[in-house]
XYZ file of N, CA and C in Angstrom:
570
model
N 71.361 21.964 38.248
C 71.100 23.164 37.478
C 70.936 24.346 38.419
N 71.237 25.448 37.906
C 71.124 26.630 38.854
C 69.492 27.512 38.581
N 69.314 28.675 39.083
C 68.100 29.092 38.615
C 67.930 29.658 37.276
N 69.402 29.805 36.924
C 68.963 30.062 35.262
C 68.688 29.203 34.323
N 69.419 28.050 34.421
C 69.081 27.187 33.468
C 67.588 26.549 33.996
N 67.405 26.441 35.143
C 65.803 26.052 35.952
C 64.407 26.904 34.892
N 64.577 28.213 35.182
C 64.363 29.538 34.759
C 63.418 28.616 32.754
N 65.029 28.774 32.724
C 64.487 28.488 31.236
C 63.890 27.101 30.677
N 64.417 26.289 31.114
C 63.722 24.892 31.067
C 62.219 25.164 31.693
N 61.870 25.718 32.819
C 60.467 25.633 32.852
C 60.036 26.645 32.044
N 60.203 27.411 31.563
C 59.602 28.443 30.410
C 59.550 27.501 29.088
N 60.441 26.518 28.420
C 59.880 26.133 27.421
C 59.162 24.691 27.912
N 58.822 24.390 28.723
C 57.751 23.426 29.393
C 56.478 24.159 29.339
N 56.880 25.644 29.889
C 55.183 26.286 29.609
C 55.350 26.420 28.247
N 55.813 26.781 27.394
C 55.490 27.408 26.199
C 54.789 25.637 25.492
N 54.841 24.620 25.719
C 54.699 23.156 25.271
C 53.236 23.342 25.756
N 52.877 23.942 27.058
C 51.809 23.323 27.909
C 50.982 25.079 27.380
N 51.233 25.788 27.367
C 50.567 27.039 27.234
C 50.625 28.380 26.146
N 51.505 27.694 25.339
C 52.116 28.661 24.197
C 52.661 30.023 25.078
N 52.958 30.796 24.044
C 53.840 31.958 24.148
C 53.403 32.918 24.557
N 52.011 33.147 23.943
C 50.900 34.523 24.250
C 50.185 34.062 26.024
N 49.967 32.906 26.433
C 49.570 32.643 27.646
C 50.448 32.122 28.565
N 51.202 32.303 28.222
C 52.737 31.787 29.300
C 52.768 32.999 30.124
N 52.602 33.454 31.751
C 52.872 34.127 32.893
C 53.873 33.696 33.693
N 55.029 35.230 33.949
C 55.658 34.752 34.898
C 55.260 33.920 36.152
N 54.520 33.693 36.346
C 54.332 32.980 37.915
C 54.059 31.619 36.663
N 53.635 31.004 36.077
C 53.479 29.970 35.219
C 54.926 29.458 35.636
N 56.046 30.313 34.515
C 57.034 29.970 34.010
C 57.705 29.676 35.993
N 57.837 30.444 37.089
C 58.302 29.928 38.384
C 57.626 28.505 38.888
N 56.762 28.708 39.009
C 56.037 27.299 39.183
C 56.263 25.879 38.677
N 56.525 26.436 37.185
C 57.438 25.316 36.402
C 59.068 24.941 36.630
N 59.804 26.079 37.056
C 60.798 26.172 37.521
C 61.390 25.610 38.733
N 60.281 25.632 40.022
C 60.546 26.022 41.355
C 62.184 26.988 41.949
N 61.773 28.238 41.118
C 62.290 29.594 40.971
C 61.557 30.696 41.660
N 61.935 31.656 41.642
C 61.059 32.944 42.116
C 61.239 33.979 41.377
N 60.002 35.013 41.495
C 60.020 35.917 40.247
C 61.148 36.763 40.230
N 61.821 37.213 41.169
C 63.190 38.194 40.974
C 63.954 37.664 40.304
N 63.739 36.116 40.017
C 64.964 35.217 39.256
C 64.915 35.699 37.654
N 63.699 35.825 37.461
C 63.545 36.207 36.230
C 64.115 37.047 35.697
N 64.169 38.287 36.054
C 64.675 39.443 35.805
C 66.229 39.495 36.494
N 66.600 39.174 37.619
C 68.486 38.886 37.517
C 68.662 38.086 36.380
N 68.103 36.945 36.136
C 69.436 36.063 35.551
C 68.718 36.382 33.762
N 67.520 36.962 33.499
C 66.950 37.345 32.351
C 66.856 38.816 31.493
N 66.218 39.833 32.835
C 66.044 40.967 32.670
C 64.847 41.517 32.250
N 64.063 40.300 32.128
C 62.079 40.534 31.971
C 61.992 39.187 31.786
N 60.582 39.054 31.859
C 59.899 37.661 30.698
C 59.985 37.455 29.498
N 60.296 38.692 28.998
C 60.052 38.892 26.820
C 61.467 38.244 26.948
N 62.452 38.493 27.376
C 64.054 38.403 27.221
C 63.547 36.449 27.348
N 63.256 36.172 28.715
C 62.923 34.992 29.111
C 62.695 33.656 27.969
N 61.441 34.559 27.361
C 60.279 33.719 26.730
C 60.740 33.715 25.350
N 61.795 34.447 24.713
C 62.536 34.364 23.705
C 64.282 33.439 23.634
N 64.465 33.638 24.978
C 65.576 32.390 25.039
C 64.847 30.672 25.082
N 63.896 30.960 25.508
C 63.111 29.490 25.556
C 62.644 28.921 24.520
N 62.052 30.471 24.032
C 61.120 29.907 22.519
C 62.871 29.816 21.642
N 63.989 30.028 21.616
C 64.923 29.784 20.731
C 66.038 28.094 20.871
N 65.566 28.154 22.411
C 66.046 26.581 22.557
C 65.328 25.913 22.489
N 63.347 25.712 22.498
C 62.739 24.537 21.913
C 63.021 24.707 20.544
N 62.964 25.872 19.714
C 63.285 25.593 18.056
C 64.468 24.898 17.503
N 65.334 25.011 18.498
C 66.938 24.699 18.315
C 66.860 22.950 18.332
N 66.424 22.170 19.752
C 65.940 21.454 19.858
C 65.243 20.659 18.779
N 63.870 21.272 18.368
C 63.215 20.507 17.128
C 64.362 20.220 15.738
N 64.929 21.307 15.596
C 65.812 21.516 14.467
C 66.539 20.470 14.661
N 67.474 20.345 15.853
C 68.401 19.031 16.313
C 67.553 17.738 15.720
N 66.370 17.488 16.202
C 65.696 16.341 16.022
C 65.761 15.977 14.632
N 65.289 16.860 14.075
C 64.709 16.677 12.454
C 66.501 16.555 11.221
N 67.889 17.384 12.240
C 68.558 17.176 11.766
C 69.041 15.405 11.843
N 68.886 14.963 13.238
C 68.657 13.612 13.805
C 67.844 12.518 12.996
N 67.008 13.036 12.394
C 66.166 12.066 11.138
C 66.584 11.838 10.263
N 67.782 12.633 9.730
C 68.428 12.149 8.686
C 69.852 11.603 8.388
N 69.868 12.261 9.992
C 71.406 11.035 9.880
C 70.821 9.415 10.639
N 69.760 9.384 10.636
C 69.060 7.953 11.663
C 68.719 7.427 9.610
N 68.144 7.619 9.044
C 67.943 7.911 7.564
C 69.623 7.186 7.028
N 70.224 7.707 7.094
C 72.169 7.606 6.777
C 72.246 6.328 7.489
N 72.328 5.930 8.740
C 72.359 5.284 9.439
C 72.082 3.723 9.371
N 70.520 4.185 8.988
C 69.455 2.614 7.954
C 69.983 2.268 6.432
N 71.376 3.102 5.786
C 71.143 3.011 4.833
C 70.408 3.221 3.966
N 69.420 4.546 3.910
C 68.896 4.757 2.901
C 69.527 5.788 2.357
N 69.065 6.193 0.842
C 69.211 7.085 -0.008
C 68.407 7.552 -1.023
N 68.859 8.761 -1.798
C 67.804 9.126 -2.431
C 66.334 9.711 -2.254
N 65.342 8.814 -2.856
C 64.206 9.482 -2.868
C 63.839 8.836 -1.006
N 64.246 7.627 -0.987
C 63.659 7.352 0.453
C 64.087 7.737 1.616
N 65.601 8.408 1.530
C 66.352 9.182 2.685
C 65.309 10.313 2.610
N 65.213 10.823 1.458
C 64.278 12.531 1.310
C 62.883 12.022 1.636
N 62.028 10.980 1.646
C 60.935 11.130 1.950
C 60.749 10.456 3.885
N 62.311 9.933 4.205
C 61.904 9.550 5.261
C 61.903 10.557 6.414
N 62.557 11.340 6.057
C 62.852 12.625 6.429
C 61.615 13.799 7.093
N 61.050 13.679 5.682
C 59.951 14.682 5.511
C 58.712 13.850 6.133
N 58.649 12.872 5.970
C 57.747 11.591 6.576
C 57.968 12.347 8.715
N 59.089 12.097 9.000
C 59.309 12.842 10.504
C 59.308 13.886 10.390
N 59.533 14.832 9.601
C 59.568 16.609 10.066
C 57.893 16.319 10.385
N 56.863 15.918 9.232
C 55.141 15.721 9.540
C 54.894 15.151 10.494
N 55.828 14.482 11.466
C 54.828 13.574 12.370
C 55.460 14.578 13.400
N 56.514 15.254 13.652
C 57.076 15.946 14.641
C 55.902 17.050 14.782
N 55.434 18.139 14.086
C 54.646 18.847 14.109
C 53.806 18.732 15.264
N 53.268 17.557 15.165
C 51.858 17.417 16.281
C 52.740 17.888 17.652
N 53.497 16.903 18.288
C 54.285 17.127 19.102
C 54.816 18.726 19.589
N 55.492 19.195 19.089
C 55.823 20.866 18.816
C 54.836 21.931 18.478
N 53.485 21.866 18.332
C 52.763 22.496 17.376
C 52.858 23.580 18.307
N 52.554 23.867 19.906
C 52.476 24.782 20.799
C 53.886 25.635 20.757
N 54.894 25.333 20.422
C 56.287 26.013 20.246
C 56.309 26.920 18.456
N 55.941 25.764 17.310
C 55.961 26.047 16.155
C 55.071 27.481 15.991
N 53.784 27.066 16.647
C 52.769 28.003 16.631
C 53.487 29.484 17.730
N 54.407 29.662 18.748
C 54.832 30.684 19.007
C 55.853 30.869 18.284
N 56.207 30.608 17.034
C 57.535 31.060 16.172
C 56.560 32.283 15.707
N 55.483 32.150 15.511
C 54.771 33.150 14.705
C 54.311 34.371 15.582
N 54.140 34.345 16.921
C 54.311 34.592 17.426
C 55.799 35.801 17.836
N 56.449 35.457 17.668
C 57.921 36.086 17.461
C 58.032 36.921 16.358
N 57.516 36.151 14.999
C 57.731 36.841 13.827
C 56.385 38.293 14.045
N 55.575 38.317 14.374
C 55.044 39.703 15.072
C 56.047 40.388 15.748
N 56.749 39.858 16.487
C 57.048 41.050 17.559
C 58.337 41.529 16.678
N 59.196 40.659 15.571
C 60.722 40.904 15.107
C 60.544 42.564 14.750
N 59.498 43.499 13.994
C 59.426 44.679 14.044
C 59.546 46.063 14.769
N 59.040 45.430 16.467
C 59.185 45.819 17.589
C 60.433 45.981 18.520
N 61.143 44.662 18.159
C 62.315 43.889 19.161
C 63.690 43.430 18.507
N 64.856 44.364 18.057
C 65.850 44.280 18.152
C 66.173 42.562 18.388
N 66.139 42.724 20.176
C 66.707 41.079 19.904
C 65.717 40.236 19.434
N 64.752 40.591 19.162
C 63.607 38.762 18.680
C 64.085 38.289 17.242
N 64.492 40.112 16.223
C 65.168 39.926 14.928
C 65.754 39.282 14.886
N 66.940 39.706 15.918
C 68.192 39.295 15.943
C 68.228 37.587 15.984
N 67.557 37.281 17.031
C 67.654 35.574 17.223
C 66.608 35.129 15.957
N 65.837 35.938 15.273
C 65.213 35.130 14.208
C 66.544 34.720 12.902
N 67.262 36.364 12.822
C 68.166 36.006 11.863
C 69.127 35.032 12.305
N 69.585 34.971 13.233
C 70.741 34.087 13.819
C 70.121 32.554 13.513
N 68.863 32.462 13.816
C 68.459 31.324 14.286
C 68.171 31.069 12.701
N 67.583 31.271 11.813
C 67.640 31.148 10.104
C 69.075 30.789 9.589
N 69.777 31.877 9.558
C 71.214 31.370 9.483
C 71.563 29.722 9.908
N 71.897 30.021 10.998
C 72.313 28.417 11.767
C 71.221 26.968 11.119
N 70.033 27.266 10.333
C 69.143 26.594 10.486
C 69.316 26.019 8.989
N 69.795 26.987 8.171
C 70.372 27.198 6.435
C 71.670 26.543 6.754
N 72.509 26.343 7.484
C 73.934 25.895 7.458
C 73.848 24.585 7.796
N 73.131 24.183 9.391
C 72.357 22.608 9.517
C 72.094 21.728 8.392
N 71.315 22.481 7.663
C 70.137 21.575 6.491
C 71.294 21.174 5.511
N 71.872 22.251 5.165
C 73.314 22.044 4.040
C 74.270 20.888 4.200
N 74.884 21.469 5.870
C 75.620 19.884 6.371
C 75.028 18.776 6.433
N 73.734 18.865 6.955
C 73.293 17.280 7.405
C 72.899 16.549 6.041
N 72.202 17.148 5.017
C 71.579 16.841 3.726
C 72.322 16.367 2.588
N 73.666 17.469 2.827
C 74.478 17.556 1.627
C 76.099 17.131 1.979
N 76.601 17.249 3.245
C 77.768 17.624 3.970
C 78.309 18.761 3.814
N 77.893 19.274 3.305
C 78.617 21.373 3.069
C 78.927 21.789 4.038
N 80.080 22.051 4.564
C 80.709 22.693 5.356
C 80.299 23.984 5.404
N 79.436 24.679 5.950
C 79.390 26.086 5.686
C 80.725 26.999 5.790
N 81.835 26.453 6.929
C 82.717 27.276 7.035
C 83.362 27.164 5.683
N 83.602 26.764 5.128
C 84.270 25.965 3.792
C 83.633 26.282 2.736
N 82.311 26.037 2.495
C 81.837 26.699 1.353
C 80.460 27.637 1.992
N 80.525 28.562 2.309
C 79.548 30.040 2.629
C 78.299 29.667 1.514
N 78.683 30.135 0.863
C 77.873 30.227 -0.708
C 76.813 28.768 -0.658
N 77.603 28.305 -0.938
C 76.736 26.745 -1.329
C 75.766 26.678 0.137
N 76.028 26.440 0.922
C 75.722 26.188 1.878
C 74.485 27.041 2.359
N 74.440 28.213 1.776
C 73.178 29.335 2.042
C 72.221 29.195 0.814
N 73.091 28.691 -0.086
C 71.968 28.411 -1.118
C 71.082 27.210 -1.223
N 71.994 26.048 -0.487
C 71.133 24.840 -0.398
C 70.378 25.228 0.632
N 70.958 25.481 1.609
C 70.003 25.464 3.179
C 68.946 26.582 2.794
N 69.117 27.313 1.936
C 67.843 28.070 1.809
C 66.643 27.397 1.301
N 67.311 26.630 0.317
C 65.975 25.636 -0.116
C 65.163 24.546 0.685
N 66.476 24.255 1.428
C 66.120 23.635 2.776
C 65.058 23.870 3.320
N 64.911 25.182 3.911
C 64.282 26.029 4.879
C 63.193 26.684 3.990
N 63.220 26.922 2.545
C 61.825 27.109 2.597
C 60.840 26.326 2.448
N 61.541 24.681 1.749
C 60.654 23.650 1.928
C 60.037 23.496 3.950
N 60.970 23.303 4.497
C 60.665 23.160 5.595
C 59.300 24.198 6.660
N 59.820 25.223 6.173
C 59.039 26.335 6.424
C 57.511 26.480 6.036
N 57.576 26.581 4.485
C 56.087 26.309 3.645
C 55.671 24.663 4.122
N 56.346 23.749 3.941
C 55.358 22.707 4.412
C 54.790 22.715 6.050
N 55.810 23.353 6.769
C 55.253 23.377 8.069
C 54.005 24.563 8.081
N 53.831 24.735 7.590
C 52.838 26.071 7.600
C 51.456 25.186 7.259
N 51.113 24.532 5.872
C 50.383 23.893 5.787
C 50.158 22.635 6.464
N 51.082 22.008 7.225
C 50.310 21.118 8.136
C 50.133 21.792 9.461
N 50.311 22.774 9.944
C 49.786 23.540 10.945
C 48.265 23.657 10.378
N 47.964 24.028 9.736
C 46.607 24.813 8.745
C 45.993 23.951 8.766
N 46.168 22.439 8.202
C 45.218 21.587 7.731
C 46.287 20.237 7.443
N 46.951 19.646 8.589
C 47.617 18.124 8.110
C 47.181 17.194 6.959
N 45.716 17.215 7.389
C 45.203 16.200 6.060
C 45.521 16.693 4.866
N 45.388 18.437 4.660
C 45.554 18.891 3.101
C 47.249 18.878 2.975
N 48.064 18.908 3.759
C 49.585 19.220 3.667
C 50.051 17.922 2.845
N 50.797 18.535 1.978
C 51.905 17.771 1.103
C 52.418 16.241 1.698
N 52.541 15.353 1.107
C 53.009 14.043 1.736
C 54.478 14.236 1.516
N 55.352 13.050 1.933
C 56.868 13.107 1.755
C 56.843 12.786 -0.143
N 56.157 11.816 -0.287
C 55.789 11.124 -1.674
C 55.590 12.407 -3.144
N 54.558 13.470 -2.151
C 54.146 14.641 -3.301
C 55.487 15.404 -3.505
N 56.011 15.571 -2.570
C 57.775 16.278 -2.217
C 58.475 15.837 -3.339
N 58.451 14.476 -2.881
C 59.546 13.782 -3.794
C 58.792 13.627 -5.462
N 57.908 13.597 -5.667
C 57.565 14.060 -6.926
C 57.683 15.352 -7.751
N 56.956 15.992 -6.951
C 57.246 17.323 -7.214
C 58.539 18.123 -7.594
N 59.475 17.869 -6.593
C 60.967 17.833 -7.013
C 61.409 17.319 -8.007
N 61.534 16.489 -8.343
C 61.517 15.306 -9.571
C 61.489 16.416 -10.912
N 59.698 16.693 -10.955
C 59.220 17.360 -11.912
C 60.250 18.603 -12.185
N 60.408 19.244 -10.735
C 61.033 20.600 -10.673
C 62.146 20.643 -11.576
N 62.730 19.504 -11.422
C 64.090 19.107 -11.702
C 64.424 18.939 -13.246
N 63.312 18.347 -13.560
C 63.408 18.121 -14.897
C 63.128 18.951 -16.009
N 62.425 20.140 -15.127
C 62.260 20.879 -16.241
C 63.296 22.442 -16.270
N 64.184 21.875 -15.593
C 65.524 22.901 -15.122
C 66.604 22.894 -16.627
């Protein structure tokens, strides 16, 4: 690896070990074995830095959790137990990620301020709505646009609102079981 990709791999190692708000350049070198001018050639600050990092651990988790459900496909399940095995790992992933999850919010402060933090929030929503569609449903986003923003939206706000409440309080957060009920209900009265 060179010092950029160094660069950024130890920045989302700190952001794991120190979140987003306490992550220091000399942190993020140390983690690297980089030097601080590296930062700024191959970055152009720390904010630039600490937002490519915080967008490849999210990318990462996303991979994983897309990974749960084709491992889900895989075992042969379907239905209610593909959807609850699913949601069963997005809850246990949390603990793991919570120091990354917890600087998404982090970001969503600064998107008012920062051009690019928007920018990679919208990009990174997008891509995240098109994922959920393919992996869940097979929707081609290139192929069907539409469908694909409409499922993955539902996707993503289940994903979103439940991750919020097991950040808050795991014990009070929704089970895969209440999901899959709840839906059910939703469904039926459509």
């Amino acid at each position: 690896m060179g010092h950029r990709e160094d660069l950024l791999e130890g920045a989302v190692r700190c952001l794991y070990e120190k979140g987003y708000a306490r992550t220091t350049a000399r942190d993020i070198v140390e983690a690297s074995g980089t030097n601080l001018g590296s930062i700024g050639y191959h970055y152009g600050g720390m904010a630039n830095l600490l937002n490519a990092a915080l967008e490849r651990a999210v990318e990462n988790w996303g991979m994983e959790l897309a990974g749960a459900v084709l491992n889900a496909d895989a075992e042969g399940l379907t239905g209610a137990a593909r959807f609850e095995t699913y949601w069963q790992h997005m809850i246990d992933t949390v603990t793991a990620h919570r120091p990354v999850l917890m600087a998404t919010f982090d970001a969503f402060l600064q998107m008012d301020r920062s051009a690019e933090v928007r920018k990679m929030l919208v990009n990174g929503m997008r891509d995240a709505r098109h994922l959920w569609a393919q992996v869940f449903h097979g929707i081609d986003p290139e192929l069907e646009p539409v469908r694909a923003d409409q499922i993955g939206s539902l996707y993503q706000a289940l994903i979103s609102g439940v991750l919020v409440q097991v950040l808050i309080n795991a014990d009070d957060a929704p089970t895969p079981q209440d999901l899959t009920a709840a839906l059910r209900a939703v469904a039926a009265s459509l």
